[in-house]
mmCIF file of C-alpha atoms in Angstrom:
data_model
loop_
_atom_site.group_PDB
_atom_site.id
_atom_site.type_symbol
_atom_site.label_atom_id
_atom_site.label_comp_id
_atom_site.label_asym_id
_atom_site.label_seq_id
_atom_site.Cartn_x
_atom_site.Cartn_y
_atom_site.Cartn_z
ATOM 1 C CA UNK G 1 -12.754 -9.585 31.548
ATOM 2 C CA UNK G 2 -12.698 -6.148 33.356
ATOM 3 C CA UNK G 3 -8.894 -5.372 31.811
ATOM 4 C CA UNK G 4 -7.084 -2.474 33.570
ATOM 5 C CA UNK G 5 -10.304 -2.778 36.550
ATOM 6 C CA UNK G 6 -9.223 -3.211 40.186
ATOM 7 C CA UNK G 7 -11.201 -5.158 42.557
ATOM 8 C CA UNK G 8 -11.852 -4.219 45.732
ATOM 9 C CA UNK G 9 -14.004 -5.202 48.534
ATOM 10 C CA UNK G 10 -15.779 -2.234 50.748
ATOM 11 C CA UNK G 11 -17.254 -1.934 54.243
ATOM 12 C CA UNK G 12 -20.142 -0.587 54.369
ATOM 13 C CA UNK G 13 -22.480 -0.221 57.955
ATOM 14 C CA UNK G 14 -24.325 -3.505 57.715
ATOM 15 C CA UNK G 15 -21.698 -5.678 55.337
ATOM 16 C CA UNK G 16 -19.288 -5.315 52.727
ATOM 17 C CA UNK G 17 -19.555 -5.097 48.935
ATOM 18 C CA UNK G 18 -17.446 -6.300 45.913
ATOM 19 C CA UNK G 19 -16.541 -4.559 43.385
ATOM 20 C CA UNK G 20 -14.462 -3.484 40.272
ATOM 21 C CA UNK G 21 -13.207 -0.067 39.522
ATOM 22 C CA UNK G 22 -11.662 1.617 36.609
ATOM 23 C CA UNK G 23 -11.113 4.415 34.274
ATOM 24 C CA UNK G 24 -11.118 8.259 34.657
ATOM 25 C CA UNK G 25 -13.577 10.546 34.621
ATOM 26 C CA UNK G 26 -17.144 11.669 35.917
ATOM 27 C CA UNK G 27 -18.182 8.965 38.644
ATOM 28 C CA UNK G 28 -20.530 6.017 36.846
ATOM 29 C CA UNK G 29 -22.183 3.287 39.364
ATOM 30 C CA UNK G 30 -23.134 -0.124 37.135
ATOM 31 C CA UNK G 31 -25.933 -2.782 39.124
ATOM 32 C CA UNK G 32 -26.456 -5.903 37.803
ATOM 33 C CA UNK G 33 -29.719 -7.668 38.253
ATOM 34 C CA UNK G 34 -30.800 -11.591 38.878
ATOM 35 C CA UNK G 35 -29.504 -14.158 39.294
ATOM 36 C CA UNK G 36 -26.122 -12.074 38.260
ATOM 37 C CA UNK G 37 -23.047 -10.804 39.356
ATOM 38 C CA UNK G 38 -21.229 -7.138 38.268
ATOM 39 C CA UNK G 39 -19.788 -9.271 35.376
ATOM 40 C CA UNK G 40 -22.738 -8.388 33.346
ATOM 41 C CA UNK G 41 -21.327 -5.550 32.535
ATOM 42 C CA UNK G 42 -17.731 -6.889 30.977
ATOM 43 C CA UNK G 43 -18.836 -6.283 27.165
ATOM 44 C CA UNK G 44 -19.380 -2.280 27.809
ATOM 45 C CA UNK G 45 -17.694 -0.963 31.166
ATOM 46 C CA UNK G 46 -14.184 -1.187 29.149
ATOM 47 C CA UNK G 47 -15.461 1.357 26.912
ATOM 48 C CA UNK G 48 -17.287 3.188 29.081
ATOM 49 C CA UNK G 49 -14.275 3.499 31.243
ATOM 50 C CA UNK G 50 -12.463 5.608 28.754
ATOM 51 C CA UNK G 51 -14.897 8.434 29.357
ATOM 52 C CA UNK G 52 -16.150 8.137 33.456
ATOM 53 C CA UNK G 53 -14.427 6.361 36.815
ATOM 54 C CA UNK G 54 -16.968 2.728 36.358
ATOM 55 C CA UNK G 55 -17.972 0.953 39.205
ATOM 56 C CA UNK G 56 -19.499 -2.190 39.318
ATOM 57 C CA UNK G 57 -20.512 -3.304 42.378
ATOM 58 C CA UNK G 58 -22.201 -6.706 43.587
ATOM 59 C CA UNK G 59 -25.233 -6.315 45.511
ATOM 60 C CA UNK G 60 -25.654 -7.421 49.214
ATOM 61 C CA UNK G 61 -26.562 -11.367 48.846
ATOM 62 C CA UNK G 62 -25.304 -11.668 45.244
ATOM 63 C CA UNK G 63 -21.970 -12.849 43.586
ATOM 64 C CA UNK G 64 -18.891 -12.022 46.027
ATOM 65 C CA UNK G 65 -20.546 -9.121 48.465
ATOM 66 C CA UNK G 66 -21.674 -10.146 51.799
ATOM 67 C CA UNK G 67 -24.984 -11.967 52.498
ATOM 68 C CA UNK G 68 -26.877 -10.583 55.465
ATOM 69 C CA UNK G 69 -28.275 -12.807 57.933
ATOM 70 C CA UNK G 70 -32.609 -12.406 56.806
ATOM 71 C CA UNK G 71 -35.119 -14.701 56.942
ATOM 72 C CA UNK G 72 -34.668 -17.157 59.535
ATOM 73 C CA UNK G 73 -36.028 -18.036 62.555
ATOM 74 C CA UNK G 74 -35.470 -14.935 65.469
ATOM 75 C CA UNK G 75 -34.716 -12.836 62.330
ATOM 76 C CA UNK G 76 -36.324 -10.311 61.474
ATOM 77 C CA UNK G 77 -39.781 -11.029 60.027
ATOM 78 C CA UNK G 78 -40.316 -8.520 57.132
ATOM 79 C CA UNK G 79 -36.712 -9.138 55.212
ATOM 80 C CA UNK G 80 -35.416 -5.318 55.766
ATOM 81 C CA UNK G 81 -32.042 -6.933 55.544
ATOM 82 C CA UNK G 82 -32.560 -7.049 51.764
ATOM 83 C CA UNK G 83 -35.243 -3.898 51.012
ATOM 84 C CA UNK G 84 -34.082 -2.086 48.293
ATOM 85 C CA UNK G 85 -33.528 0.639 50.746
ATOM 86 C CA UNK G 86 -30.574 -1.191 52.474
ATOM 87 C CA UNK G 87 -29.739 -1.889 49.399
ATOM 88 C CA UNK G 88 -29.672 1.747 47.710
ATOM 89 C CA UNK G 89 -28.209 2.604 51.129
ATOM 90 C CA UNK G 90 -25.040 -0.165 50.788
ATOM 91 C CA UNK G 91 -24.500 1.486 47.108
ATOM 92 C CA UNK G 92 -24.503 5.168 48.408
ATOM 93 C CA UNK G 93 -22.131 3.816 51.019
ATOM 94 C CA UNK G 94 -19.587 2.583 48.653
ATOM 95 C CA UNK G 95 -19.615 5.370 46.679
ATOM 96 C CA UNK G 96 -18.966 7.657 49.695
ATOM 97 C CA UNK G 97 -15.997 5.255 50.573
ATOM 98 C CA UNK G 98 -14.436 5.831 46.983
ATOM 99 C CA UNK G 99 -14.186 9.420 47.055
ATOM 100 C CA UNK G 100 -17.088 10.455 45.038
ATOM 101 C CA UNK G 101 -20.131 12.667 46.346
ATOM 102 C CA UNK G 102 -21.971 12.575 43.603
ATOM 103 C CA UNK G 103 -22.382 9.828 40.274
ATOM 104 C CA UNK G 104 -24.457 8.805 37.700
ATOM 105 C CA UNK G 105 -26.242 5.304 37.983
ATOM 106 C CA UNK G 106 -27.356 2.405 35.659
ATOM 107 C CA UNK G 107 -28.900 -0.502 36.913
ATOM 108 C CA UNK G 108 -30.475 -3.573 35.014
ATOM 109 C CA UNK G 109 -33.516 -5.851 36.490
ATOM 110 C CA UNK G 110 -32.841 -5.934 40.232
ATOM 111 C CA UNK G 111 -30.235 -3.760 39.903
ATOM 112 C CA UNK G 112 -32.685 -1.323 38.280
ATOM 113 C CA UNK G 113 -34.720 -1.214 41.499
ATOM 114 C CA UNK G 114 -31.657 -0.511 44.016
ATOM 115 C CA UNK G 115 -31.696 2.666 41.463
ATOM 116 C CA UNK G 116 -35.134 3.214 41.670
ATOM 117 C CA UNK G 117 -34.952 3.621 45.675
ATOM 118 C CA UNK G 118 -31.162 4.966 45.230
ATOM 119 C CA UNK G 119 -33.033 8.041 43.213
ATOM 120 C CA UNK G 120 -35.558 8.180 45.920
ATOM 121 C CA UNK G 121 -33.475 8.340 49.072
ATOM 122 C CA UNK G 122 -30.252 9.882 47.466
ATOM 123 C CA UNK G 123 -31.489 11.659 44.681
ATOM 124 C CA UNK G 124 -29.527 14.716 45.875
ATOM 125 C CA UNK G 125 -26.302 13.029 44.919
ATOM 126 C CA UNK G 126 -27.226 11.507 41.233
ATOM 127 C CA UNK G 127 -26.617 13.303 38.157
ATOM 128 C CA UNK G 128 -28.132 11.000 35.741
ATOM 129 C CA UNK G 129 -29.270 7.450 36.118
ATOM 130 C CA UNK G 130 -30.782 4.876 33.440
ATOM 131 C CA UNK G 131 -32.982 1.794 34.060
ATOM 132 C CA UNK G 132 -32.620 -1.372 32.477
ATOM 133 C CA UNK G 133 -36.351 -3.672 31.437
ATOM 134 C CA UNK G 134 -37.930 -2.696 34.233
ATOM 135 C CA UNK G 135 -41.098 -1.100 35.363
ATOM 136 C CA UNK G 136 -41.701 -0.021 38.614
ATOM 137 C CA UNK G 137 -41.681 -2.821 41.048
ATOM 138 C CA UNK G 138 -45.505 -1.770 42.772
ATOM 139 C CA UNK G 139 -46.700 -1.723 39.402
ATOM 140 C CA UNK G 140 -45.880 -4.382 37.870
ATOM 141 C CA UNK G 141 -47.381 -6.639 41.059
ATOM 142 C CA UNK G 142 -50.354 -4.533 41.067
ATOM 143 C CA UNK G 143 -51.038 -5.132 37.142
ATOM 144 C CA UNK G 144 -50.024 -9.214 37.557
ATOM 145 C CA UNK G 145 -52.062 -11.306 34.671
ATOM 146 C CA UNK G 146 -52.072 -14.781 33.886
ATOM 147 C CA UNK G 147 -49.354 -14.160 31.041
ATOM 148 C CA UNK G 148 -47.274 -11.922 33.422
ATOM 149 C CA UNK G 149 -47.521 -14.433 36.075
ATOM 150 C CA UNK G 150 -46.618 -17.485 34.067
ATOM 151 C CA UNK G 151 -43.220 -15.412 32.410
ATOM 152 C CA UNK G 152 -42.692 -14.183 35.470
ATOM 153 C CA UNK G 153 -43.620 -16.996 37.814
ATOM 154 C CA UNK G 154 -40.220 -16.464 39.719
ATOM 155 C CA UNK G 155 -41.307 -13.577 41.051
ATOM 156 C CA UNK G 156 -44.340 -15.671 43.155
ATOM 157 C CA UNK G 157 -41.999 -18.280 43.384
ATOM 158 C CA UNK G 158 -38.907 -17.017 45.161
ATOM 159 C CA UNK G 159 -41.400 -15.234 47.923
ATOM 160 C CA UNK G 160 -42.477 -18.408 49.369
ATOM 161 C CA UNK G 161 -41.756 -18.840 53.205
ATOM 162 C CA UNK G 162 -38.115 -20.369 53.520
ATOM 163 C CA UNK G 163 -37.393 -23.209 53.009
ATOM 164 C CA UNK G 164 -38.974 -24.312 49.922
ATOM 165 C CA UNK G 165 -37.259 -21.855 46.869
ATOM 166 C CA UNK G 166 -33.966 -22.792 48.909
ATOM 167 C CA UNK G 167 -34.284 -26.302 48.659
ATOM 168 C CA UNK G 168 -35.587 -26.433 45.104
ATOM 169 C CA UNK G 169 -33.159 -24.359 43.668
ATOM 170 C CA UNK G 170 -30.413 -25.700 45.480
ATOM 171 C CA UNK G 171 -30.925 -29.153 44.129
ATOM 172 C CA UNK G 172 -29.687 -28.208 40.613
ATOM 173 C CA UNK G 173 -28.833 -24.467 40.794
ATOM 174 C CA UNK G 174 -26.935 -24.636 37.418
ATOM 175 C CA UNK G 175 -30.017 -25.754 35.753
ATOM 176 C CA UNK G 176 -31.785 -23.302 37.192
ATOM 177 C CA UNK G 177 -29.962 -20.914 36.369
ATOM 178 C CA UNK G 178 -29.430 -21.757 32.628
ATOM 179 C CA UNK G 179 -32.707 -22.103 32.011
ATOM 180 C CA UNK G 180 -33.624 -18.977 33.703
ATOM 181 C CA UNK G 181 -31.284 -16.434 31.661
ATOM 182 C CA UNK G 182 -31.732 -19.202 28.846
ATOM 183 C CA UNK G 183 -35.781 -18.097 28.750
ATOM 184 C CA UNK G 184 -35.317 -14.498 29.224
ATOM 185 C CA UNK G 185 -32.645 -13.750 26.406
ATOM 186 C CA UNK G 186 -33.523 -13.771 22.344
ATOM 187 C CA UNK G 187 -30.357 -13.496 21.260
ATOM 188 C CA UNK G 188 -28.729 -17.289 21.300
ATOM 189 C CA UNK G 189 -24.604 -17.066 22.247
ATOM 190 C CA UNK G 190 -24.565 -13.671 24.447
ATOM 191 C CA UNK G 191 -23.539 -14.938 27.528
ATOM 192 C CA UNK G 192 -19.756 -15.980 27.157
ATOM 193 C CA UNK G 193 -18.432 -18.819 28.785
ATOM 194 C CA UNK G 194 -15.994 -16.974 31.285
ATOM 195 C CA UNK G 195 -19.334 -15.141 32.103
ATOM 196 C CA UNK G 196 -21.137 -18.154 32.279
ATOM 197 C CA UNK G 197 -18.689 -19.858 34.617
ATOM 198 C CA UNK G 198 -18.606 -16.648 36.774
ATOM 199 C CA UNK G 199 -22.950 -16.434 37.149
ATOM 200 C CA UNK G 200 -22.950 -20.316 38.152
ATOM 201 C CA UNK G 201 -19.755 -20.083 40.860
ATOM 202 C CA UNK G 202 -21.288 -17.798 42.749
ATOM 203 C CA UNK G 203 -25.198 -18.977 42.356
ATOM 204 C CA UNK G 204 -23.885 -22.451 43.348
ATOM 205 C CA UNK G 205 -23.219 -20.884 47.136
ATOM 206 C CA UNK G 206 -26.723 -21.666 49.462
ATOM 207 C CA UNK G 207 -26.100 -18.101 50.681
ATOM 208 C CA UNK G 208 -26.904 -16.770 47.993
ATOM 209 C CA UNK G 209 -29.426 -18.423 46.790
ATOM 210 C CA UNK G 210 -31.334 -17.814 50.060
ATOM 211 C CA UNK G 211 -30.122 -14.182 49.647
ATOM 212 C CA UNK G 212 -31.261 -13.633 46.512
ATOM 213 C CA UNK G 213 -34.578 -15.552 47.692
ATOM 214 C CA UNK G 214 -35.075 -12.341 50.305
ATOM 215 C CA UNK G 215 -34.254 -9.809 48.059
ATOM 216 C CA UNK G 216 -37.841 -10.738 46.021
ATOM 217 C CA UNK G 217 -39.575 -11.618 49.732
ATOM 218 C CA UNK G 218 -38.525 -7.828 50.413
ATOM 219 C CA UNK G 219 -39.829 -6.895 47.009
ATOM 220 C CA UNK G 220 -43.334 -8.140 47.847
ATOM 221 C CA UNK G 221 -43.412 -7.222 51.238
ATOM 222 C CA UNK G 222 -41.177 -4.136 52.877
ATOM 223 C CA UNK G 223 -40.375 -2.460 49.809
ATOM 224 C CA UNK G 224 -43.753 -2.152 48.248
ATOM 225 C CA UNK G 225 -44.970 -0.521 51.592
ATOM 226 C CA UNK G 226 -42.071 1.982 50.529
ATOM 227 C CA UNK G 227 -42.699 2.660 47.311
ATOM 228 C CA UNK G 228 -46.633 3.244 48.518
ATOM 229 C CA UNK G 229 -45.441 5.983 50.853
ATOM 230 C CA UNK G 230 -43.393 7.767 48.148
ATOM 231 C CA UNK G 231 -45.902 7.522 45.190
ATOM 232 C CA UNK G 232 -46.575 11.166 45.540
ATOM 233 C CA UNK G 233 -42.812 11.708 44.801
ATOM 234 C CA UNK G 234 -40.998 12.227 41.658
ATOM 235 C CA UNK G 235 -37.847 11.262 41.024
ATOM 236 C CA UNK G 236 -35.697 14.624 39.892
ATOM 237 C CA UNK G 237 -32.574 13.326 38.156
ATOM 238 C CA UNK G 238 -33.330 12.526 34.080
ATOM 239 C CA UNK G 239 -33.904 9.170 33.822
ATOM 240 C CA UNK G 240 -33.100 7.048 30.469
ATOM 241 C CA UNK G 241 -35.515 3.900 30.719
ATOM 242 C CA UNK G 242 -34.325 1.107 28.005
ATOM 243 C CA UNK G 243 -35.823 -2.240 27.842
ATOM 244 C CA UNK G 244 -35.790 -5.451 25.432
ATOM 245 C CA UNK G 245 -38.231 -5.022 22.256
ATOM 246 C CA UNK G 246 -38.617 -8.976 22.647
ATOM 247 C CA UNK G 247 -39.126 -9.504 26.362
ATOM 248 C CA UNK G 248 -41.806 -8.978 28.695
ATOM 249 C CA UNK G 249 -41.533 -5.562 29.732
ATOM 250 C CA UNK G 250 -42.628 -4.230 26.386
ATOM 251 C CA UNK G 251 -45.297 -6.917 25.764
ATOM 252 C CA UNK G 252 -46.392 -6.217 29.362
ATOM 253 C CA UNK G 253 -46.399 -2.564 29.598
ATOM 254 C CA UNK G 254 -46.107 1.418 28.533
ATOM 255 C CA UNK G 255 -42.875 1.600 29.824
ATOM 256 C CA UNK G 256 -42.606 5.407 29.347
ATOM 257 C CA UNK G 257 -46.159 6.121 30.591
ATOM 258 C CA UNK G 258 -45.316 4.076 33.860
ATOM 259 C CA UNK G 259 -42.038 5.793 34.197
ATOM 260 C CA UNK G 260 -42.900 9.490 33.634
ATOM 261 C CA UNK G 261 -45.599 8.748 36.199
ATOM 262 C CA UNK G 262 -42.541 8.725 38.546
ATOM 263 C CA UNK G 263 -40.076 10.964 37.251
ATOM 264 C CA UNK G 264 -39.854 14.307 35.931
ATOM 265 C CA UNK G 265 -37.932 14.030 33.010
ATOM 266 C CA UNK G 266 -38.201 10.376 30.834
ATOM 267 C CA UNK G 267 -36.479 9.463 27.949
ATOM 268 C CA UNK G 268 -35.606 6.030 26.546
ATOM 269 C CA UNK G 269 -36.511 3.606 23.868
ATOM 270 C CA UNK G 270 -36.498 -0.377 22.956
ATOM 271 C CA UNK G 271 -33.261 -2.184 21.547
ATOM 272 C CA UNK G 272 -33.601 -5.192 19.556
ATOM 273 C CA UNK G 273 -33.228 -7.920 22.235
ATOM 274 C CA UNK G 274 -34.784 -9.950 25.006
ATOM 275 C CA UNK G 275 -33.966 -9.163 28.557
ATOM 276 C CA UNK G 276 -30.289 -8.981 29.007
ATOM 277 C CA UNK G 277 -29.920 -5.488 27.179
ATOM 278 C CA UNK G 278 -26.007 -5.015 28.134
ATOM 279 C CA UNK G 279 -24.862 -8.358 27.219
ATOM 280 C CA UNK G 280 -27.920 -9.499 24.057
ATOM 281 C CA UNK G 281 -27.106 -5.855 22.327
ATOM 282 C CA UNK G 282 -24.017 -4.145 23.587
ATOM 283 C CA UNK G 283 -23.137 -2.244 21.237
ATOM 284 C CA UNK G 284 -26.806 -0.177 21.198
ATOM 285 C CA UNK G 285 -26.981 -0.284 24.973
ATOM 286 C CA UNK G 286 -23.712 1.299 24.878
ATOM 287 C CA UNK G 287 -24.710 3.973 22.555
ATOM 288 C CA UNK G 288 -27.488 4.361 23.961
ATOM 289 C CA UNK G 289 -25.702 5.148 27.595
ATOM 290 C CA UNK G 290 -23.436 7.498 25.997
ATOM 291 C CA UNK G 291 -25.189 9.617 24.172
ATOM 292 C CA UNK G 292 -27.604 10.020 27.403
ATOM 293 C CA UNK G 293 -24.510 10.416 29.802
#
């Protein structure tokens, strides 16, 4: 995977991130989502490296980046450590560090909220950015039903006080995380077996499980106080919003109506998949990323 990438591990103010880097071209930032690594993006970044400089980074707490102390006793209480504006902030960081003052973004799942707070407190620097299945995090907890909820039960799950999604998890965390990419993807052989192998190495570590555990504590907690204080902001780059015609998202919401409620110019559409959009349907996520870049 990543063939002619170089991988590289950055210092940032609060911890380091890893990444890979490759091709030539106008900057383009890649953010993978739960419970993932960067290697999501191995079926497209090759290609999208012949046209921009692709970087795909790991996100504080997940795959090989650091994991910020958050969550434990004479820790800090609301789990800032992992708001999506540290976060955004670690990803603005890195791109500083590699030379490049401005980029375009495209982030799936979690990874699509780090761009959703990325466009929010470094807006000024982003000339494009896309989100993958996602709606925006305040509304999709403020417009929770029963079917929501029971798809989406992680979300209520992962927030409980440590230790309990720790332990759980940690018991089997291959089978949990099989099943969970298993339920969310419609299209049966997409994840290959080197990716596979990579998702389970680094979900296997009890750092990052507990990580990734704070990242949705921060969701429900810090970061929706956030995103309340900026709901009278737009976001100004254009923003491409795709998401899975068989998932949740589209059964769930108006993914454009939600969207162009915050942001001034919306585009995007559906591809024919479940949640996974860059690894279920490469080939239209791809198209769809160039023609918008």
């Amino acid at each position: 995977m990543f063939e002619g990438f170089e991988s590289r591990r950055l210092a940032v103010s609060e911890t380091e991130i890893n990444l890979r880097i490759g091709g030539t071209g106008p900057a383009l930032l890649l953010l993978h989502g739960y419970p993932q690594t960067h290697v999501m993006w191995h079926k497209i970044a090759p290609t999208l490296a012949e046209r921009f400089t692709v970087v795909c980074t790991d996100l504080r707490g997940y795959g090989d980046s650091g994991k910020p102390e958050s969550g434990l006793p004479d820790s800090e209480p609301d789990h800032s450590a992992y708001s999506k504006r540290a976060m955004a902030r670690d990803q603005a960081e890195v791109m500083t560090a590699l030379g490049f003052e401005r980029f375009s973004v495209v982030g799936h799942d979690r990874g699509a909220r780090v761009t959703h707070r990325l466009l929010l407190d470094h807006g000024a620097r982003v000339d494009k950015a896309a989100v993958l299945d996602i709606v925006p995090t305040l509304d999709m907890y403020e417009r929770t039903d029963r079917f929501f909820a029971q798809a989406y039960y992680h979300w209520f799950f992962l927030i409980q006080p440590y230790d309990l999604p720790e332990r759980m998890i940690g018991a089997d965390p291959d089978y949990y995380l099989e099943r969970k990419i298993g339920a969310w993807s419609k299209v049966g052989g997409c994840f290959t077996g080197e990716a596979l192998a990579e998702y389970k190495r680094c979900f296997r570590d009890p750092a990052t499980i507990h990580a990734t555990c704070e990242d949705y504590r921060a969701a429900a907690g810090i970061d929706l106080e956030h995103d309340r204080a900026d709901l009278d902001r737009k976001v100004r780059p254009p923003l491409l919003v795709l998401w899975g015609q068989l998932g949740v998202i589209e059964r769930c919401y108006d993914v454009l109506g939600l969207w162009s409620q915050r942001a001034e110019e919306v585009s995007g559409r559906a591809l024919p998949c479940g949640h996974f959009l860059a690894e279920e349907a490469p080939a239209e996520t791809l198209e769809a990323l160039l023609e918008f870049l």
